[in-house]
Coordinates of C-alpha atoms and ligand atoms in Angstrom, one line a residue:
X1 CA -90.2 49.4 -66.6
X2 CA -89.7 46.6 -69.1
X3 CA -91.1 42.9 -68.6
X4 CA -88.7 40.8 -65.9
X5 CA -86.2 39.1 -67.0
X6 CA -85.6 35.6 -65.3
X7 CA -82.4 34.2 -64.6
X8 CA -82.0 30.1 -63.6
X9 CA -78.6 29.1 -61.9
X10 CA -78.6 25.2 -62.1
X11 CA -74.9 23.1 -60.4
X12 CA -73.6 20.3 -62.1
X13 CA -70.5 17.3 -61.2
X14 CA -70.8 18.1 -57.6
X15 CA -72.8 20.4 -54.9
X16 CA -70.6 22.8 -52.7
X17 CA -69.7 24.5 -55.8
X18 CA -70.5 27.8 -54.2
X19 CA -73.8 28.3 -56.5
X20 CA -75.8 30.8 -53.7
X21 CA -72.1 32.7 -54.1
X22 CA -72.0 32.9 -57.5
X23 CA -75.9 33.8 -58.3
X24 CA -75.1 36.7 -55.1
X25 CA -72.3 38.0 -57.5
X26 CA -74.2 38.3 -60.9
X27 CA -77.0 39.5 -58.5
X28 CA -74.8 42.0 -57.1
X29 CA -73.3 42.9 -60.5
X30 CA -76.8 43.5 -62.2
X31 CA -78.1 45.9 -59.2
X32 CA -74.7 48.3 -59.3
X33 CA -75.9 48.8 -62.8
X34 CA -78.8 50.1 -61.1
X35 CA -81.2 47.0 -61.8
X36 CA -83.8 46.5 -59.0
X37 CA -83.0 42.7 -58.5
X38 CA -84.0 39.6 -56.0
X39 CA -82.5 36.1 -55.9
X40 CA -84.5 32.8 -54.7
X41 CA -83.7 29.8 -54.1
X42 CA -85.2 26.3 -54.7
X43 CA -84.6 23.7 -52.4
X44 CA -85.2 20.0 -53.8
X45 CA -85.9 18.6 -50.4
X46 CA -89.2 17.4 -48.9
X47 CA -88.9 19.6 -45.8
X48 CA -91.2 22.3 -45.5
X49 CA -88.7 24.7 -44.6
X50 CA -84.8 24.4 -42.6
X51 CA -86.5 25.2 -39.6
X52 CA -86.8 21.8 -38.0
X53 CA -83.4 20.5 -39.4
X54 CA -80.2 20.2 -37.6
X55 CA -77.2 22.3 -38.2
X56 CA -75.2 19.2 -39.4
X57 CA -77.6 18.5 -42.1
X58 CA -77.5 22.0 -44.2
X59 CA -75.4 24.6 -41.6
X60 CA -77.3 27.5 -40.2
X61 CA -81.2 28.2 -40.7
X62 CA -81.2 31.8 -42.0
X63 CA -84.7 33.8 -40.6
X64 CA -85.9 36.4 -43.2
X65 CA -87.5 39.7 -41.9
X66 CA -91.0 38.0 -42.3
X67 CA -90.5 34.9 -40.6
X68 CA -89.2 32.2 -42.5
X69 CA -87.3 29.8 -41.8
X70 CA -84.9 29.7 -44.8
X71 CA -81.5 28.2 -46.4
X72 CA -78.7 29.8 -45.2
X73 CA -77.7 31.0 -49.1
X74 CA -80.5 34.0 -48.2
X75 CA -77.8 35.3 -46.1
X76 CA -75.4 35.6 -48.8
X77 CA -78.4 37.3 -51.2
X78 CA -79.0 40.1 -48.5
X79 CA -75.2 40.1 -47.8
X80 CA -74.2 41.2 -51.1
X81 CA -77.4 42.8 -52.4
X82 CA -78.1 44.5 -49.2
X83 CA -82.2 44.2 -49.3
X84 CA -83.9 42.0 -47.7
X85 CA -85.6 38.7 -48.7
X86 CA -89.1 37.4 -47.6
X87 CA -90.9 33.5 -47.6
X88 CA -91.1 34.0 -51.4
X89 CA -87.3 34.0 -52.3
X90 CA -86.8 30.7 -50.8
X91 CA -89.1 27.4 -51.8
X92 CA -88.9 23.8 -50.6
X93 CA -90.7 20.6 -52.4
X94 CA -91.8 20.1 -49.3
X95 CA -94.0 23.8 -49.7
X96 CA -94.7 23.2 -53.4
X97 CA -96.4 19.8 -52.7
X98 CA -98.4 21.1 -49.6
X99 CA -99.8 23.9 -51.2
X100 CA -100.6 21.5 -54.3
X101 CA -101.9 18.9 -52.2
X102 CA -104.3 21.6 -50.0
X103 CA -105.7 22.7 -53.3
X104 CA -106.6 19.6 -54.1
X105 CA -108.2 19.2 -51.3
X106 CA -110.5 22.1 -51.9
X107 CA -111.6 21.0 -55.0
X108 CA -109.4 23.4 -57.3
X109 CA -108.3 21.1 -59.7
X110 CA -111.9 20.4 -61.1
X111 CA -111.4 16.2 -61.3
X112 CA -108.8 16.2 -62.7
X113 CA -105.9 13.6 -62.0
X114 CA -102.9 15.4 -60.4
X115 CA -99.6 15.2 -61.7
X116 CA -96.2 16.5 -61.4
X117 CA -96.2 17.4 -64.8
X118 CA -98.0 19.9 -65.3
X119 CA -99.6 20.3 -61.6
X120 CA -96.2 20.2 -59.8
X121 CA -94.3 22.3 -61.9
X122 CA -97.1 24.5 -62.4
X123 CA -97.1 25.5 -58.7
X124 CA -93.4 26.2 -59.1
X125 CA -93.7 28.5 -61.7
X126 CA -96.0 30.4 -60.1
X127 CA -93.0 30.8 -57.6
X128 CA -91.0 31.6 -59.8
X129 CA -93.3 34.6 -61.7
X130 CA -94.8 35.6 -58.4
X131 CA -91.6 37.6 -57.8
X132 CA -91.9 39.5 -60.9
X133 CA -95.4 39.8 -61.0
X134 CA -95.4 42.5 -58.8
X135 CA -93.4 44.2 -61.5
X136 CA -91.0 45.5 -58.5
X137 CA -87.8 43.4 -59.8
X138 CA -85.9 43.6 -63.2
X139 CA -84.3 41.0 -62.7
X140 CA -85.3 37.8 -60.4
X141 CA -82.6 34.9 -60.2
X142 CA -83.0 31.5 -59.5
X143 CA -81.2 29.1 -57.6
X144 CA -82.3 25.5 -58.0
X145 CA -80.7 23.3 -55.4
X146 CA -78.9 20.0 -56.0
X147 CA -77.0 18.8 -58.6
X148 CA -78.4 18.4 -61.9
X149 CA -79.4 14.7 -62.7
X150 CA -80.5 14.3 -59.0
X151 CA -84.4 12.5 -58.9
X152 CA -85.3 15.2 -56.2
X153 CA -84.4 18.4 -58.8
X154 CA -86.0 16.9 -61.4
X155 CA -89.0 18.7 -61.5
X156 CA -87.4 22.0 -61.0
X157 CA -85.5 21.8 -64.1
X158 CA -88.2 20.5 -65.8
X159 CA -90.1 23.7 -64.9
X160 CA -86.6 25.8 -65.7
X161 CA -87.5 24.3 -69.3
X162 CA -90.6 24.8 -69.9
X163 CA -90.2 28.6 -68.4
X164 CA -87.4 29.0 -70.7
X165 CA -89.4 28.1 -73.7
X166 CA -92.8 30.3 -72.3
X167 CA -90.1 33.3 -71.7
X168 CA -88.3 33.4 -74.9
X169 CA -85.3 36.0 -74.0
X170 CA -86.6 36.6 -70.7
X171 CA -85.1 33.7 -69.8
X172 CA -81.5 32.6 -69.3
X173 CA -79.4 29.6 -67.7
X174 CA -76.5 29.9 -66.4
X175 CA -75.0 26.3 -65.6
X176 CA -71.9 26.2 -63.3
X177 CA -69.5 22.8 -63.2
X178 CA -66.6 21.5 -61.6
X179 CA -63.1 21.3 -63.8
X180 CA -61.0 19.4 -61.5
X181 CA -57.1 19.7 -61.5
X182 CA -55.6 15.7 -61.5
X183 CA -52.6 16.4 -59.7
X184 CA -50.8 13.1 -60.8
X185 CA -51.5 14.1 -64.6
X186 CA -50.9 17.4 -64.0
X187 CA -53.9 18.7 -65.9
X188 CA -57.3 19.5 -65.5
X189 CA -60.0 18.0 -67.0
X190 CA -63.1 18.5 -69.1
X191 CA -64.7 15.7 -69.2
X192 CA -67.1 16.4 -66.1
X193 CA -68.3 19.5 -67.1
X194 CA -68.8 17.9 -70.9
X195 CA -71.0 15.5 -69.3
X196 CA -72.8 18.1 -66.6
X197 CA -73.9 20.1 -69.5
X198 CA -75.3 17.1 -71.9
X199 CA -76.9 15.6 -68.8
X200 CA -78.8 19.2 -68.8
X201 CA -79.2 19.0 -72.7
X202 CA -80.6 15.7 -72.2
X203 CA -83.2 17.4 -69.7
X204 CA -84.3 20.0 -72.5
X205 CA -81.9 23.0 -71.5
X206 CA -79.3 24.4 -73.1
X207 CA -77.1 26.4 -70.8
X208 CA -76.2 30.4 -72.1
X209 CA -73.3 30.6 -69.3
X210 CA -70.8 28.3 -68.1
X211 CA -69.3 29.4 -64.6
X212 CA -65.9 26.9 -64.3
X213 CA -65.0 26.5 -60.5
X214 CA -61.6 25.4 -60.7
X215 CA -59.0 25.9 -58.3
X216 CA -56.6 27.2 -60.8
X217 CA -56.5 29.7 -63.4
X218 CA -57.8 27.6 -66.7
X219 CA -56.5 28.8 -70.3
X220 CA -58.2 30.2 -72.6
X221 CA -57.2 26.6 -74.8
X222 CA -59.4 25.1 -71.5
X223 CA -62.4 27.6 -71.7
X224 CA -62.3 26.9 -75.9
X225 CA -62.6 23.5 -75.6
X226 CA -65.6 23.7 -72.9
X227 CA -67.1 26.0 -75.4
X228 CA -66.9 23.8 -78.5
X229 CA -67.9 20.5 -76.2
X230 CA -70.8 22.8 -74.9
X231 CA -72.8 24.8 -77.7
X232 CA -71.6 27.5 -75.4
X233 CA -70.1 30.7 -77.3
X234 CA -66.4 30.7 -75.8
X235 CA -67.0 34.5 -74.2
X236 CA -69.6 32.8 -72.3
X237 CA -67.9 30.4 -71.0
X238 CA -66.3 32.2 -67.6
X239 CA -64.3 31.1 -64.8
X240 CA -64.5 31.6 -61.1
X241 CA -60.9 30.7 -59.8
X242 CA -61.3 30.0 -55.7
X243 CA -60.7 33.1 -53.9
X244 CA -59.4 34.4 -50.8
X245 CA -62.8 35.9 -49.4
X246 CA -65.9 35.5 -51.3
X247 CA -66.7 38.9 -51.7
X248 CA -64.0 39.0 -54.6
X249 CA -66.5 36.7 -56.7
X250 CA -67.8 39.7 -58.2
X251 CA -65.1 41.5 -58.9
X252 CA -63.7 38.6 -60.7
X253 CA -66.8 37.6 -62.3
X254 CA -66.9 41.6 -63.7
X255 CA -63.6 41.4 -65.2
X256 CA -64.7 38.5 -67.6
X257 CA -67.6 40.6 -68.2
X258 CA -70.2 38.3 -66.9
X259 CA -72.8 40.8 -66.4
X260 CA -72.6 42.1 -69.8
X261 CA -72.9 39.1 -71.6
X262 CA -76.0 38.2 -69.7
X263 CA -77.3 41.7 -70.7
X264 CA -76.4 40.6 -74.4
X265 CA -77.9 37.7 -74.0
X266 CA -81.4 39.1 -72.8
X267 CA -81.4 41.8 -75.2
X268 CA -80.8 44.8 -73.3
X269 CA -78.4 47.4 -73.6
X270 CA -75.1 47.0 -72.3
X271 CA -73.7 50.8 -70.9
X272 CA -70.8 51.5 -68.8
X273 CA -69.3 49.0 -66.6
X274 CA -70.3 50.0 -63.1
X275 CA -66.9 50.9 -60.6
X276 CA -68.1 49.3 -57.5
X277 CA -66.3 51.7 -55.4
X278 CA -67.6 51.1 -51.8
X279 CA -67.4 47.0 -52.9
X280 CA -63.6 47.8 -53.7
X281 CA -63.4 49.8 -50.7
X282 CA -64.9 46.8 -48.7
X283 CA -61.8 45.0 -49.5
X284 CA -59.3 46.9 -50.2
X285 CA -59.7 47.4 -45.8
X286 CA -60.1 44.2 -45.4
X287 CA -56.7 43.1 -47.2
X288 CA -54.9 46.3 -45.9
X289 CA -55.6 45.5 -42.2
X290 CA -52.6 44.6 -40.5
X291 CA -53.4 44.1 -37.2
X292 CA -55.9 41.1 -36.0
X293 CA -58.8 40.9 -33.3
X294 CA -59.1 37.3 -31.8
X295 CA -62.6 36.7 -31.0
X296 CA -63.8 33.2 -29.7
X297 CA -67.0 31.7 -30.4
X298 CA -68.2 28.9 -28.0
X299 CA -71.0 26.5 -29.4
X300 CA -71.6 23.5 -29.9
X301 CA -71.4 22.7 -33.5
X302 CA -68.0 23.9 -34.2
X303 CA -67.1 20.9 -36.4
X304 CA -69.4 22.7 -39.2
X305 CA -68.5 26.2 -39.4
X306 CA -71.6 27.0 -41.8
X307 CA -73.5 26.5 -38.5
X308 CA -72.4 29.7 -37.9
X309 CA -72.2 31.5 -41.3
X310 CA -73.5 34.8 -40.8
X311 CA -72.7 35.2 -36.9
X312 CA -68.5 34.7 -38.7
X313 CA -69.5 37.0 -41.4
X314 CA -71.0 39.4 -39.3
X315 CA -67.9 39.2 -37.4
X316 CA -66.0 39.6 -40.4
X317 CA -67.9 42.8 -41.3
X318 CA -67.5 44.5 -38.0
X319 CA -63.3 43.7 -37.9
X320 CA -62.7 45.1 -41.2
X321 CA -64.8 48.2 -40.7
X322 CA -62.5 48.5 -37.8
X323 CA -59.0 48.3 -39.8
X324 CA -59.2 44.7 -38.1
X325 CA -58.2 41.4 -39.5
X326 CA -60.4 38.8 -37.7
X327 CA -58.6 36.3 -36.0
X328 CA -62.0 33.9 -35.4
X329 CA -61.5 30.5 -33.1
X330 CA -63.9 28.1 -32.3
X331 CA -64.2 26.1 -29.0
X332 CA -66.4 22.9 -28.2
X333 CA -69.0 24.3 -25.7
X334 CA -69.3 20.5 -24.5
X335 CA -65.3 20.4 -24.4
X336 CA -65.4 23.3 -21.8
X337 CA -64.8 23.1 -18.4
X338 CA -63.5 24.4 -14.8
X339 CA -59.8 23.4 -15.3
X340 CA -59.5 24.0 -19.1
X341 CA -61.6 27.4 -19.3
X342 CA -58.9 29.8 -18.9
X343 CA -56.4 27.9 -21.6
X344 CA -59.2 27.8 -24.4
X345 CA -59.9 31.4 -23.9
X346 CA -56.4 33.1 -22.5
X347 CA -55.4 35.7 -25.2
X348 CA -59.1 36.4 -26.8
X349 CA -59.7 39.9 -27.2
X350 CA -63.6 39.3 -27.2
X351 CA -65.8 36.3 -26.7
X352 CA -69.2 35.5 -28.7
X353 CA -71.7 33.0 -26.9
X354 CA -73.7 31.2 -29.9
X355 CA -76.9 30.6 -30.3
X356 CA -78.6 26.8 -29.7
X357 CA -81.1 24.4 -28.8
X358 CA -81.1 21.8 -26.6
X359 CA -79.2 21.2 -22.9
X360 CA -75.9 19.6 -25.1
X361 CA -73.1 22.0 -24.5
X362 CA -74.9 24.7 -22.6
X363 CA -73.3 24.1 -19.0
X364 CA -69.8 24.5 -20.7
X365 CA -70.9 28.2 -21.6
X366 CA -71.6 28.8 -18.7
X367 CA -68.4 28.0 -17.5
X368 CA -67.5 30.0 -20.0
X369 CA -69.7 33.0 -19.1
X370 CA -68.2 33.1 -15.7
X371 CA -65.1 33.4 -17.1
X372 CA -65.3 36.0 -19.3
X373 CA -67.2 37.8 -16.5
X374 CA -64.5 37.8 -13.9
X375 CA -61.9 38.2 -16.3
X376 CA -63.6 41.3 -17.7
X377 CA -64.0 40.6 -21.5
X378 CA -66.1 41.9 -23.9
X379 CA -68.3 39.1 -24.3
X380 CA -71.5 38.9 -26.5
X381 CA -74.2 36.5 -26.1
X382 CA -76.5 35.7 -28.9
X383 CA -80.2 34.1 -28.3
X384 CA -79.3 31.1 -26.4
X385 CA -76.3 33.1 -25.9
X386 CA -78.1 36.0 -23.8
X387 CA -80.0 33.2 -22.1
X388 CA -77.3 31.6 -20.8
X389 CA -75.6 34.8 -19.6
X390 CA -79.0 35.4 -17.8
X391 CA -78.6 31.6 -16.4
X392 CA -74.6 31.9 -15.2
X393 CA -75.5 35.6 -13.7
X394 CA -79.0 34.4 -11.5
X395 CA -76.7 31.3 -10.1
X396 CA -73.8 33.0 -9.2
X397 CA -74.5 36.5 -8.8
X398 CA -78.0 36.3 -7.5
X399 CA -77.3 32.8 -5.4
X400 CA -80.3 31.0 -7.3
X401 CA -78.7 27.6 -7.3
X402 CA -79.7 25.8 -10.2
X403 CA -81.3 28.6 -11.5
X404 CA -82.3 27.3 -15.7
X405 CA -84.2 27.9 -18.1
X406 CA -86.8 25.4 -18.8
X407 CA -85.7 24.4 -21.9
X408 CA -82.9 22.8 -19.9
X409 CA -84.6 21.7 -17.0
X410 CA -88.7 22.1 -16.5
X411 CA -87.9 21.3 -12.9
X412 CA -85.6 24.0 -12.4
X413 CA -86.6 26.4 -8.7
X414 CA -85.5 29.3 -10.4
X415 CA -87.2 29.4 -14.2
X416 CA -84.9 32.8 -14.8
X417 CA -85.8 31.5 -19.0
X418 CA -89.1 30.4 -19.3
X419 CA -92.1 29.7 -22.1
X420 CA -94.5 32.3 -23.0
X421 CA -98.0 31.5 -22.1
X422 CA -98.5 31.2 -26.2
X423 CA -96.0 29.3 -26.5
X424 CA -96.7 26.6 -23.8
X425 CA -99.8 24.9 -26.1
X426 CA -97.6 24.3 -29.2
X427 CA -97.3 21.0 -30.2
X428 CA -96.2 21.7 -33.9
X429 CA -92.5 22.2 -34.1
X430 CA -92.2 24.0 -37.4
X431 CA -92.7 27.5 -37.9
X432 CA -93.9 27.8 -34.3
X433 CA -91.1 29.9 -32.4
X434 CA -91.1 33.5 -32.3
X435 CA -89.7 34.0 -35.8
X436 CA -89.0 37.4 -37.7
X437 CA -88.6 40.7 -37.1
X438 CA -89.5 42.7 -34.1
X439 CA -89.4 46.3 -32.7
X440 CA -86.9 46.5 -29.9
X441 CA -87.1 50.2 -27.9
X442 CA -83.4 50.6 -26.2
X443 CA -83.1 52.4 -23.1
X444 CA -80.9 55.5 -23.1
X445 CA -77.0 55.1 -21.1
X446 CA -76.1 51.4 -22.5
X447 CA -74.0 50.4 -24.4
X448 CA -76.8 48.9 -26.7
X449 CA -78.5 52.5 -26.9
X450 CA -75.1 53.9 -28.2
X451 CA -74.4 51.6 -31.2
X452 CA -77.7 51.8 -32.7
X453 CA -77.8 55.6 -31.9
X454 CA -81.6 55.2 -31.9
X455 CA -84.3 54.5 -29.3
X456 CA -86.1 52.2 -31.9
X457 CA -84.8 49.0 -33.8
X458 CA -85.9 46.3 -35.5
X459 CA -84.3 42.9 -34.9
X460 CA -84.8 39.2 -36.3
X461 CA -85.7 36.4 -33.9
X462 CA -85.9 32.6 -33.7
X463 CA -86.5 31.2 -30.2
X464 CA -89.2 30.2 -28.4
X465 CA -88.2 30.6 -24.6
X466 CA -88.0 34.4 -22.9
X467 CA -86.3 36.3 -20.0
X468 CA -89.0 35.7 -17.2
X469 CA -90.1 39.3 -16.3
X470 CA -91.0 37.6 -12.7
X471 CA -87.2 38.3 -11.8
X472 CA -86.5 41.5 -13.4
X473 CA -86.4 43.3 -10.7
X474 CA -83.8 41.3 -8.6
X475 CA -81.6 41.2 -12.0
X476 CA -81.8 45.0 -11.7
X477 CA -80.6 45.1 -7.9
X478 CA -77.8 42.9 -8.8
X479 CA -76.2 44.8 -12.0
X480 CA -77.5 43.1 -14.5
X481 CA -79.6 45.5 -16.7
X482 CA -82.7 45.3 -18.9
X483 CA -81.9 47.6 -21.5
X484 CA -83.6 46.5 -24.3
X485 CA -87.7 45.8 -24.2
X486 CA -90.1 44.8 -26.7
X487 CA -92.8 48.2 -26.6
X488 CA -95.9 45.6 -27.3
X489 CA -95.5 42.7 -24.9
X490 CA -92.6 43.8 -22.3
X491 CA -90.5 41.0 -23.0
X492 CA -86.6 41.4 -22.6
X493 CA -84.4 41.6 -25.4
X494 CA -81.5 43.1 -24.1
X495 CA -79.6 42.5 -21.1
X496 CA -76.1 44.4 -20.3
X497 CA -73.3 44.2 -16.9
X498 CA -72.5 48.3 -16.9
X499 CA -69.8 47.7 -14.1
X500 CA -68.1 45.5 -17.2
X501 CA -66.3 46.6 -20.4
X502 CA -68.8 45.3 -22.6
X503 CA -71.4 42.7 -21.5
X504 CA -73.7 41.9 -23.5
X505 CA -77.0 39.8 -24.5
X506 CA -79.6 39.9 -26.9
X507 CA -82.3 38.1 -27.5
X508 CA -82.8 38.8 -31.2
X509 CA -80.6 37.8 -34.1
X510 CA -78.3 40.8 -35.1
X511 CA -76.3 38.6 -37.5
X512 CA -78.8 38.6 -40.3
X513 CA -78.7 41.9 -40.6
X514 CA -75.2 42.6 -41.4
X515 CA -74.1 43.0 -44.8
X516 CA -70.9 44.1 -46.6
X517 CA -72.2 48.3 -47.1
X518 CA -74.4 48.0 -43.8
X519 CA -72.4 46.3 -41.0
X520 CA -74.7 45.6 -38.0
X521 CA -74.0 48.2 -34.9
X522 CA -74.4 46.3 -32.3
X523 CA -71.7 43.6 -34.0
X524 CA -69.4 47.2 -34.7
X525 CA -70.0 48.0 -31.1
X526 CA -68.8 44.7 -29.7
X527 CA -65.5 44.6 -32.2
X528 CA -64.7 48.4 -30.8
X529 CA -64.6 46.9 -27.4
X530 CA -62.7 44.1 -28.2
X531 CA -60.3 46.3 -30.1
X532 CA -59.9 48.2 -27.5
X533 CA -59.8 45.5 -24.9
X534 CA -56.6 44.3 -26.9
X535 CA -54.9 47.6 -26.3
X536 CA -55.4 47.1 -23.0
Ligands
LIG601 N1 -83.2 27.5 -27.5 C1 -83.5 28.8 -27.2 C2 -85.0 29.1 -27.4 O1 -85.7 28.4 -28.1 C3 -82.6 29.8 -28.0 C4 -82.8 29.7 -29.5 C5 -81.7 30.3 -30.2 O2 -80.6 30.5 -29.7 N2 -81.9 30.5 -31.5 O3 -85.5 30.1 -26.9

């Protein structure tokens, strides 16, 4: 294998440009000409990792296979590229100044006054090489956070700059901006993107790539003048029009040959310009489907749908591979209640209970448990999700009034959820729940069983409260089945109704582990049910 080749993805004019989407695409492009490639991403904020922030701040934490705590843009890099990422593709200043910080501590840096320059960005080059080091990626892009000309990024491009001078062709930028359309002048406009670019010039980097976002088509007049305003060669300068689904990015980004002039670029060889067939096949079902599932998700922070990115994706992957449009509504768990339950949820052909924190909201899925379970619908609780069908099950099935989990209530009689022993001494609350992937051994007749078609899976968590084993038994007696176990320490991961279409719970986190080839089973399992709930 040749040396690896190191590609920076900086934003400019505004954020919510769609960067993660756009570094997924090239990603994606790169590895269906049979690169080996892996995409990271730097966030600029002094948080350790998104583990102890709130949905509302930066949407859903996304949990890598070893653990981490990460941005939710890691769910679009294993979406698209179908492997999956560890701690090291995703960086906060919060982790680059701790592990600078604890060295100097030790002693490492000899005396020596420690600076951001060339201490700080030091330790994130590391990051960046440590990737490629291992000489297992061609390619490794990076996603810098922010908005160039923020205070917080500036040591990230700075370290962009200096990489790009160390690297020589090994290293590229691509810089993507904002052209906005003025409606009342009916045009759209440069200047932003003029002054995006010189703001990065000014900070020592010349972009190779432009990526426009622009909500409509630009002309080639538009992409000339970007070029000529940019030191940008006009073939480089390519446009990413907004789309009906994301997973068209690529497709589009192929067609102005993005891929190839980044090969160019680096000084490799250019070849055949991959198909993509299964991609194309992807959506070609997804835009042929006629018919629509409606699946409702109850949570809490339905105001900010990122909050629930990849559980909607997921979704999303599951319908189409079922010839399914989806047909996704959100309701308030808080808004939820006795006299309004059967309105908000009348017509759904399947019900998912989200995942959560925190007593706000939770009594409203309950209500919303006990509806779906007398009304028979396939209904799918995830982590807080399964919990609370455990919860709504012991109180009115098994007649433990106020039956909780102690999350909710420490005082609760009937602790049906309760803290691990291990967990009980934890005063830390970041990085401290039981994070990552874990074997799950599935017993044989459920429904879980049959949509993994194996005994043994492997499942991500984030959660610190369990199924208490103490009441497994009387769960049993009652219909509610443990069919799903952890094979080291016992602990529940699965629960399922059998005398009901398709009730469901698990503990672990099947939605990161869906992608566009490799829809999760257990998601495919619940959209068949719901399908065929619809049918009647
Ligand atoms: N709050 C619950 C726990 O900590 C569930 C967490 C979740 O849904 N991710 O166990």
């Amino acid at each position: 294998m040749t040396e690896t080749k190191y590609i920076f993805v900086t934003g400019g004019v505004v954020s919510s440009l769609g960067k993660g989407i756009v570094s997924a695409s090239l990603g994606k492009l790169l590895q269906a000409r049979g690169y080996n490639v892996t995409i990271q991403k730097f966030d600029p904020y002094i948080n350790i990792d998104p583990g102890t922030l709130n949905p509302y701040e930066h949407g859903e934490c996304y949990v890598t296979v070893d653990g981490h705590e990460a941005d939710l843009d890691l769910g679009h890099y294993e979406r698209f590229l179908n492997i999956p990422t560890t701690r090291a593709n995703n960086i906060t200043t919060g982790r680059i100044y701790q592990n600078v910080i604890n060295k100097e501590r030790k002693g490492d840096y000899l005396g020596k006054t420690v600076q951001v320059v060339p201490h700080i960005t030091d330790e994130i080059k590391r990051n960046v090489k440590l990737l490629g080091s291992k000489n297992q990626f061609d390619f490794v892009i990076t996603e810098i956070g922010g908005t160039v000309g923020d205070i917080e990024s500036l040591p990230f491009i700075e370290s962009v700059r200096q990489l790009r001078w160390e690297l020589g062709q090994n290293a590229l930028c691509v810089h993507l901006t904002y052209v906005p359309y003025i409606a009342a002048a009916k045009e759209v406009k440069t200047k932003p993107t003029q002054h995006s670019v010189k703001q990065l010039q000014e900070l020592g980097i010349q972009p190779d790539v432009l990526v426009l976002r622009t909500e409509r088509m630009l002309s080639n007049e538009i992409r000339r003048k970007v070029a000529l305003f940019c030191n940008v060669a006009e073939s480089a300068v390519v446009q990413s029009v907004d789309a009906s689904t994301i997973y068209e990015v690529p497709l589009m980004l192929q067609q102005q040959g993005m891929d190839s002039i980044v090969l160019r670029k680096m000084g490799m060889e250019v070849g055949e310009t991959p198909e993509m067939k299964p991609w194309r096949e992807f959506l070609d079902k997804k835009s042929n489907a006629k018919d629509s599932v409606r699946i409702a998700l109850v949570g809490k922070y339905v105001e900010l749908q990122d909050a629930y990115k990849s559980i909607s994706e997921s979704l999303m992957h599951a319908a189409t591979y079922n010839n399914h449009k989806l047909d996704l509504r959100y309701v308030h768990s808080e808004k939820v209640t006795a006299e309004n339950v059967a309105s908000l949820l009348d017509g759904m052909d399947g019900v998912v209970i989200a995942p959560g924190f925190g007593q706000r909201g939770v009594e409203g899925k309950f209500i919303a448990l006990k509806y779906c379970r007398e009304n028979n619908l396939p209904t799918f609780g995830i982590c807080l999700g399964m919990q609370s069908m455990v919860i709504e099950y012991a109180r009115d099935v098994l007649g433990l009034k106020d039956a909780n989990s102690t999350e909710m209530n420490v005082k609760t009689p009937y602790k049906v959820i309760d803290l691990m022993e291990e967990q009980k001494s934890v005063t830390n609350l970041g990085g401290s729940m039981r994070l990552g992937s874990y074997d799950c051994k599935l017993f044989k007749n459920s429904l879980a069983y049959e949509a993994y078609g194996k005994e043994l899976i492997q499942e991500r968590h984030r959660h610190r409260f369990e199924f208490n084993n103490e009441y497994r038994e009387q769960f049993e007696e009652n219909g509610m089945r443990c069919v799903g176990i952890n094979p080291e320490t016992g602990l529940v991961e699965v629960v399922e109704v059998p005398s009901l279409k398709w009730y469901v719970g698990v503990q672990f986190h099947p939605e990161y582990n869906s992608t566009v080839l490799k829809p999760n089973p257990i998601f495919m399992s619940f959209m068949k049910a719901a399908i065929d709930n619809k049918k009647g």
